[in-house]
PDB file of C-alpha atoms in Angstrom:
ATOM      1  CA  MET I  13      50.592  -9.496  85.995  1.00  0.00           C
ATOM      2  CA  THR I  14      48.949  -6.162  86.676  1.00  0.00           C
ATOM      3  CA  ASP I  15      45.407  -6.314  85.358  1.00  0.00           C
ATOM      4  CA  VAL I  16      42.256  -4.209  85.165  1.00  0.00           C
ATOM      5  CA  ALA I  17      40.721  -3.610  88.630  1.00  0.00           C
ATOM      6  CA  ASP I  18      44.096  -4.019  90.396  1.00  0.00           C
ATOM      7  CA  ASP I  19      45.562  -1.257  92.504  1.00  0.00           C
ATOM      8  CA  ALA I  20      48.240   0.339  90.377  1.00  0.00           C
ATOM      9  CA  PRO I  21      51.728  -0.656  91.480  1.00  0.00           C
ATOM     10  CA  THR I  22      53.898   2.348  92.215  1.00  0.00           C
ATOM     11  CA  PHE I  23      57.580   2.567  91.415  1.00  0.00           C
ATOM     12  CA  THR I  24      60.458   5.012  91.410  1.00  0.00           C
ATOM     13  CA  ALA I  25      62.631   6.014  88.476  1.00  0.00           C
ATOM     14  CA  SER I  26      63.785   9.253  86.813  1.00  0.00           C
ATOM     15  CA  LEU I  27      61.387  11.844  85.391  1.00  0.00           C
ATOM     16  CA  VAL I  28      62.484  13.532  82.178  1.00  0.00           C
ATOM     17  CA  THR I  29      60.816  16.856  81.400  1.00  0.00           C
ATOM     18  CA  ASP I  30      62.771  20.075  80.853  1.00  0.00           C
ATOM     19  CA  ASP I  31      64.850  18.739  83.747  1.00  0.00           C
ATOM     20  CA  ILE I  32      65.746  15.304  85.056  1.00  0.00           C
ATOM     21  CA  GLU I  33      64.574  14.575  88.583  1.00  0.00           C
ATOM     22  CA  PRO I  34      63.444  11.672  90.763  1.00  0.00           C
ATOM     23  CA  PHE I  35      60.072  10.141  89.918  1.00  0.00           C
ATOM     24  CA  ASP I  36      57.654   8.322  92.193  1.00  0.00           C
ATOM     25  CA  LEU I  37      54.431   7.246  90.513  1.00  0.00           C
ATOM     26  CA  SER I  38      52.535   7.551  93.801  1.00  0.00           C
ATOM     27  CA  ASP I  39      53.106  11.333  93.672  1.00  0.00           C
ATOM     28  CA  HIS I  40      51.067  11.516  90.449  1.00  0.00           C
ATOM     29  CA  LEU I  41      48.054   9.416  91.422  1.00  0.00           C
ATOM     30  CA  GLY I  42      44.826  10.765  92.846  1.00  0.00           C
ATOM     31  CA  ASP I  43      43.679  13.539  90.552  1.00  0.00           C
ATOM     32  CA  GLU I  44      43.135  12.887  86.878  1.00  0.00           C
ATOM     33  CA  PRO I  45      43.802   9.574  85.140  1.00  0.00           C
ATOM     34  CA  VAL I  46      47.408   8.576  84.551  1.00  0.00           C
ATOM     35  CA  VAL I  47      48.476   6.850  81.358  1.00  0.00           C
ATOM     36  CA  LEU I  48      51.647   4.766  81.408  1.00  0.00           C
ATOM     37  CA  ALA I  49      52.823   4.059  77.862  1.00  0.00           C
ATOM     38  CA  PHE I  50      55.672   1.553  78.142  1.00  0.00           C
ATOM     39  CA  PHE I  51      57.896   1.391  75.053  1.00  0.00           C
ATOM     40  CA  PRO I  52      61.020  -0.643  74.281  1.00  0.00           C
ATOM     41  CA  ALA I  53      63.563   1.842  72.982  1.00  0.00           C
ATOM     42  CA  ALA I  54      63.919   5.528  72.263  1.00  0.00           C
ATOM     43  CA  PHE I  55      64.862   6.417  68.683  1.00  0.00           C
ATOM     44  CA  SER I  56      63.518   3.137  67.259  1.00  0.00           C
ATOM     45  CA  ASN I  57      60.963   3.303  64.455  1.00  0.00           C
ATOM     46  CA  THR I  58      57.803   1.941  66.078  1.00  0.00           C
ATOM     47  CA  CYS I  59      58.515   3.644  69.403  1.00  0.00           C
ATOM     48  CA  THR I  60      58.949   6.974  67.662  1.00  0.00           C
ATOM     49  CA  ASP I  61      55.747   6.410  65.670  1.00  0.00           C
ATOM     50  CA  GLU I  62      53.918   5.707  68.930  1.00  0.00           C
ATOM     51  CA  MET I  63      55.325   8.729  70.774  1.00  0.00           C
ATOM     52  CA  GLU I  64      54.522  10.982  67.800  1.00  0.00           C
ATOM     53  CA  ALA I  65      50.970   9.607  67.692  1.00  0.00           C
ATOM     54  CA  LEU I  66      50.603  10.379  71.393  1.00  0.00           C
ATOM     55  CA  ARG I  67      52.030  13.839  70.715  1.00  0.00           C
ATOM     56  CA  ASP I  68      49.919  14.662  67.655  1.00  0.00           C
ATOM     57  CA  GLY I  69      46.673  12.721  67.761  1.00  0.00           C
ATOM     58  CA  PHE I  70      45.943  11.905  71.379  1.00  0.00           C
ATOM     59  CA  ASP I  71      44.042  14.338  73.600  1.00  0.00           C
ATOM     60  CA  ARG I  72      46.118  14.644  76.763  1.00  0.00           C
ATOM     61  CA  ASP I  73      43.920  17.336  78.366  1.00  0.00           C
ATOM     62  CA  ASP I  74      42.122  14.919  80.698  1.00  0.00           C
ATOM     63  CA  CYS I  75      45.072  12.806  81.810  1.00  0.00           C
ATOM     64  CA  THR I  76      48.718  12.772  82.783  1.00  0.00           C
ATOM     65  CA  LEU I  77      50.723  10.835  80.209  1.00  0.00           C
ATOM     66  CA  PHE I  78      54.104   9.257  80.877  1.00  0.00           C
ATOM     67  CA  GLY I  79      56.144   7.413  78.270  1.00  0.00           C
ATOM     68  CA  VAL I  80      58.201   4.783  80.125  1.00  0.00           C
ATOM     69  CA  SER I  81      61.278   2.957  78.838  1.00  0.00           C
ATOM     70  CA  THR I  82      64.429   1.378  80.195  1.00  0.00           C
ATOM     71  CA  ASP I  83      66.600   3.963  78.426  1.00  0.00           C
ATOM     72  CA  LEU I  84      68.882   6.174  80.507  1.00  0.00           C
ATOM     73  CA  PRO I  85      67.553   9.618  81.502  1.00  0.00           C
ATOM     74  CA  HIS I  86      69.927  11.586  79.268  1.00  0.00           C
ATOM     75  CA  ALA I  87      69.008   9.471  76.234  1.00  0.00           C
ATOM     76  CA  LEU I  88      65.320  10.125  76.920  1.00  0.00           C
ATOM     77  CA  ASP I  89      66.067  13.818  77.338  1.00  0.00           C
ATOM     78  CA  ALA I  90      67.661  13.924  73.867  1.00  0.00           C
ATOM     79  CA  TYR I  91      64.772  11.869  72.445  1.00  0.00           C
ATOM     80  CA  ARG I  92      62.162  14.154  73.992  1.00  0.00           C
ATOM     81  CA  VAL I  93      63.892  17.233  72.571  1.00  0.00           C
ATOM     82  CA  GLN I  94      64.481  15.761  69.101  1.00  0.00           C
ATOM     83  CA  TYR I  95      60.841  14.724  68.699  1.00  0.00           C
ATOM     84  CA  ASP I  96      59.363  17.722  70.552  1.00  0.00           C
ATOM     85  CA  LEU I  97      57.424  15.545  72.990  1.00  0.00           C
ATOM     86  CA  PRO I  98      55.247  17.739  75.246  1.00  0.00           C
ATOM     87  CA  PHE I  99      54.736  15.027  77.870  1.00  0.00           C
ATOM     88  CA  ALA I 100      57.129  13.581  80.414  1.00  0.00           C
ATOM     89  CA  LEU I 101      59.190  10.463  79.867  1.00  0.00           C
ATOM     90  CA  VAL I 102      60.208   8.111  82.649  1.00  0.00           C
ATOM     91  CA  ALA I 103      63.629   6.493  82.542  1.00  0.00           C
ATOM     92  CA  ASP I 104      63.486   3.047  84.121  1.00  0.00           C
ATOM     93  CA  PRO I 105      66.998   1.580  83.656  1.00  0.00           C
ATOM     94  CA  ALA I 106      66.728  -0.238  87.006  1.00  0.00           C
ATOM     95  CA  HIS I 107      63.608  -2.029  85.642  1.00  0.00           C
ATOM     96  CA  ARG I 108      61.414  -1.169  88.646  1.00  0.00           C
ATOM     97  CA  GLY I 109      58.439  -0.038  86.546  1.00  0.00           C
ATOM     98  CA  ILE I 110      58.558  -2.778  83.954  1.00  0.00           C
ATOM     99  CA  THR I 111      58.895  -5.366  86.712  1.00  0.00           C
ATOM    100  CA  ALA I 112      56.043  -3.887  88.774  1.00  0.00           C
ATOM    101  CA  TYR I 113      53.735  -4.010  85.729  1.00  0.00           C
ATOM    102  CA  ASP I 114      55.177  -7.309  84.465  1.00  0.00           C
ATOM    103  CA  VAL I 115      55.975  -5.887  81.039  1.00  0.00           C
ATOM    104  CA  VAL I 116      59.536  -7.168  80.737  1.00  0.00           C
ATOM    105  CA  ASP I 117      60.739  -8.148  77.278  1.00  0.00           C
ATOM    106  CA  SER I 118      64.092  -8.693  75.593  1.00  0.00           C
ATOM    107  CA  PHE I 119      65.678  -8.091  72.222  1.00  0.00           C
ATOM    108  CA  ASP I 120      67.874 -11.170  72.290  1.00  0.00           C
ATOM    109  CA  HIS I 121      68.403 -10.915  68.528  1.00  0.00           C
ATOM    110  CA  ILE I 122      70.501  -7.780  69.134  1.00  0.00           C
ATOM    111  CA  GLY I 123      71.932  -8.774  72.508  1.00  0.00           C
ATOM    112  CA  VAL I 124      69.659  -6.683  74.755  1.00  0.00           C
ATOM    113  CA  ASP I 125      68.470  -8.671  77.756  1.00  0.00           C
ATOM    114  CA  THR I 126      65.826  -6.340  79.187  1.00  0.00           C
ATOM    115  CA  VAL I 127      63.508  -3.779  77.625  1.00  0.00           C
ATOM    116  CA  ALA I 128      59.924  -2.723  78.223  1.00  0.00           C
ATOM    117  CA  GLN I 129      57.236  -4.642  76.421  1.00  0.00           C
ATOM    118  CA  ARG I 130      55.087  -2.178  74.500  1.00  0.00           C
ATOM    119  CA  ALA I 131      52.076  -1.767  76.797  1.00  0.00           C
ATOM    120  CA  VAL I 132      49.609   0.868  77.961  1.00  0.00           C
ATOM    121  CA  PHE I 133      47.899   1.155  81.336  1.00  0.00           C
ATOM    122  CA  VAL I 134      45.277   3.706  82.394  1.00  0.00           C
ATOM    123  CA  ILE I 135      44.988   4.393  86.110  1.00  0.00           C
ATOM    124  CA  ASP I 136      41.993   6.279  87.493  1.00  0.00           C
ATOM    125  CA  GLY I 137      41.983   8.906  90.224  1.00  0.00           C
ATOM    126  CA  ASP I 138      41.549   6.211  92.871  1.00  0.00           C
ATOM    127  CA  GLY I 139      44.773   4.519  91.779  1.00  0.00           C
ATOM    128  CA  VAL I 140      43.030   1.567  90.138  1.00  0.00           C
ATOM    129  CA  VAL I 141      44.015   0.172  86.741  1.00  0.00           C
ATOM    130  CA  THR I 142      41.044   0.645  84.426  1.00  0.00           C
ATOM    131  CA  HIS I 143      42.651  -0.281  81.099  1.00  0.00           C
ATOM    132  CA  ARG I 144      45.479  -2.591  80.063  1.00  0.00           C
ATOM    133  CA  TRP I 145      46.828  -3.232  76.598  1.00  0.00           C
ATOM    134  CA  LEU I 146      49.839  -5.410  75.800  1.00  0.00           C
ATOM    135  CA  ALA I 147      51.434  -5.623  72.356  1.00  0.00           C
ATOM    136  CA  ASP I 148      51.657  -9.032  70.750  1.00  0.00           C
ATOM    137  CA  ASN I 149      54.986  -7.969  69.240  1.00  0.00           C
ATOM    138  CA  PRO I 150      57.265  -4.896  69.459  1.00  0.00           C
ATOM    139  CA  GLY I 151      56.057  -3.584  66.088  1.00  0.00           C
ATOM    140  CA  GLN I 152      52.430  -3.295  67.193  1.00  0.00           C
ATOM    141  CA  GLU I 153      51.067   0.093  68.284  1.00  0.00           C
ATOM    142  CA  PRO I 154      48.130   0.547  70.646  1.00  0.00           C
ATOM    143  CA  ASP I 155      44.619   1.320  69.470  1.00  0.00           C
ATOM    144  CA  TYR I 156      44.615   5.059  70.131  1.00  0.00           C
ATOM    145  CA  ASP I 157      40.819   5.352  69.914  1.00  0.00           C
ATOM    146  CA  ALA I 158      40.430   2.641  72.563  1.00  0.00           C
ATOM    147  CA  LEU I 159      42.981   4.463  74.702  1.00  0.00           C
ATOM    148  CA  ALA I 160      41.069   7.746  74.394  1.00  0.00           C
ATOM    149  CA  THR I 161      37.858   5.947  75.381  1.00  0.00           C
ATOM    150  CA  ALA I 162      39.629   4.366  78.371  1.00  0.00           C
ATOM    151  CA  VAL I 163      40.882   7.770  79.555  1.00  0.00           C
ATOM    152  CA  ASP I 164      37.390   9.230  79.145  1.00  0.00           C
ATOM    153  CA  GLU I 165      35.890   6.399  81.206  1.00  0.00           C
ATOM    154  CA  ALA I 166      38.565   6.751  83.898  1.00  0.00           C
ATOM    155  CA  SER I 167      37.779  10.485  84.136  1.00  0.00           C
ATOM    156  CA  LYS I 168      34.206   9.855  85.280  1.00  0.00           C
TER     157      LYS I 168
END
């Protein structure tokens, strides 16, 4: 399990911005803090609430924020457009990111074997995890004030 004070595991996936392109987390480490917000499923209620909270009430000026899910890149592209998300999403259908951070969950009750556990990691400019939050259940959102404090601390 990736924990605070660990070197941040890197992984590859697909980056969804205005385009879809390859993503390697290591290319984004080293400057400002990076926030990885893992979420189970685009277009679901709690995930949308979380992404909208990160869009509307979270100061992203001092960090690079990535929403990460196991959805396919084109689904995340449609999700990003529909909800006007100004930050990048990372499509991880091969489960490299969720495995690297040990945030693998399932929705067995609807026949889905592998999704991201809702979790948030803050990585400082040295590539070290400085904050980790794991949801107790898929309906739980992170403490956004604690996340803002963690980003502020990682910026120093």
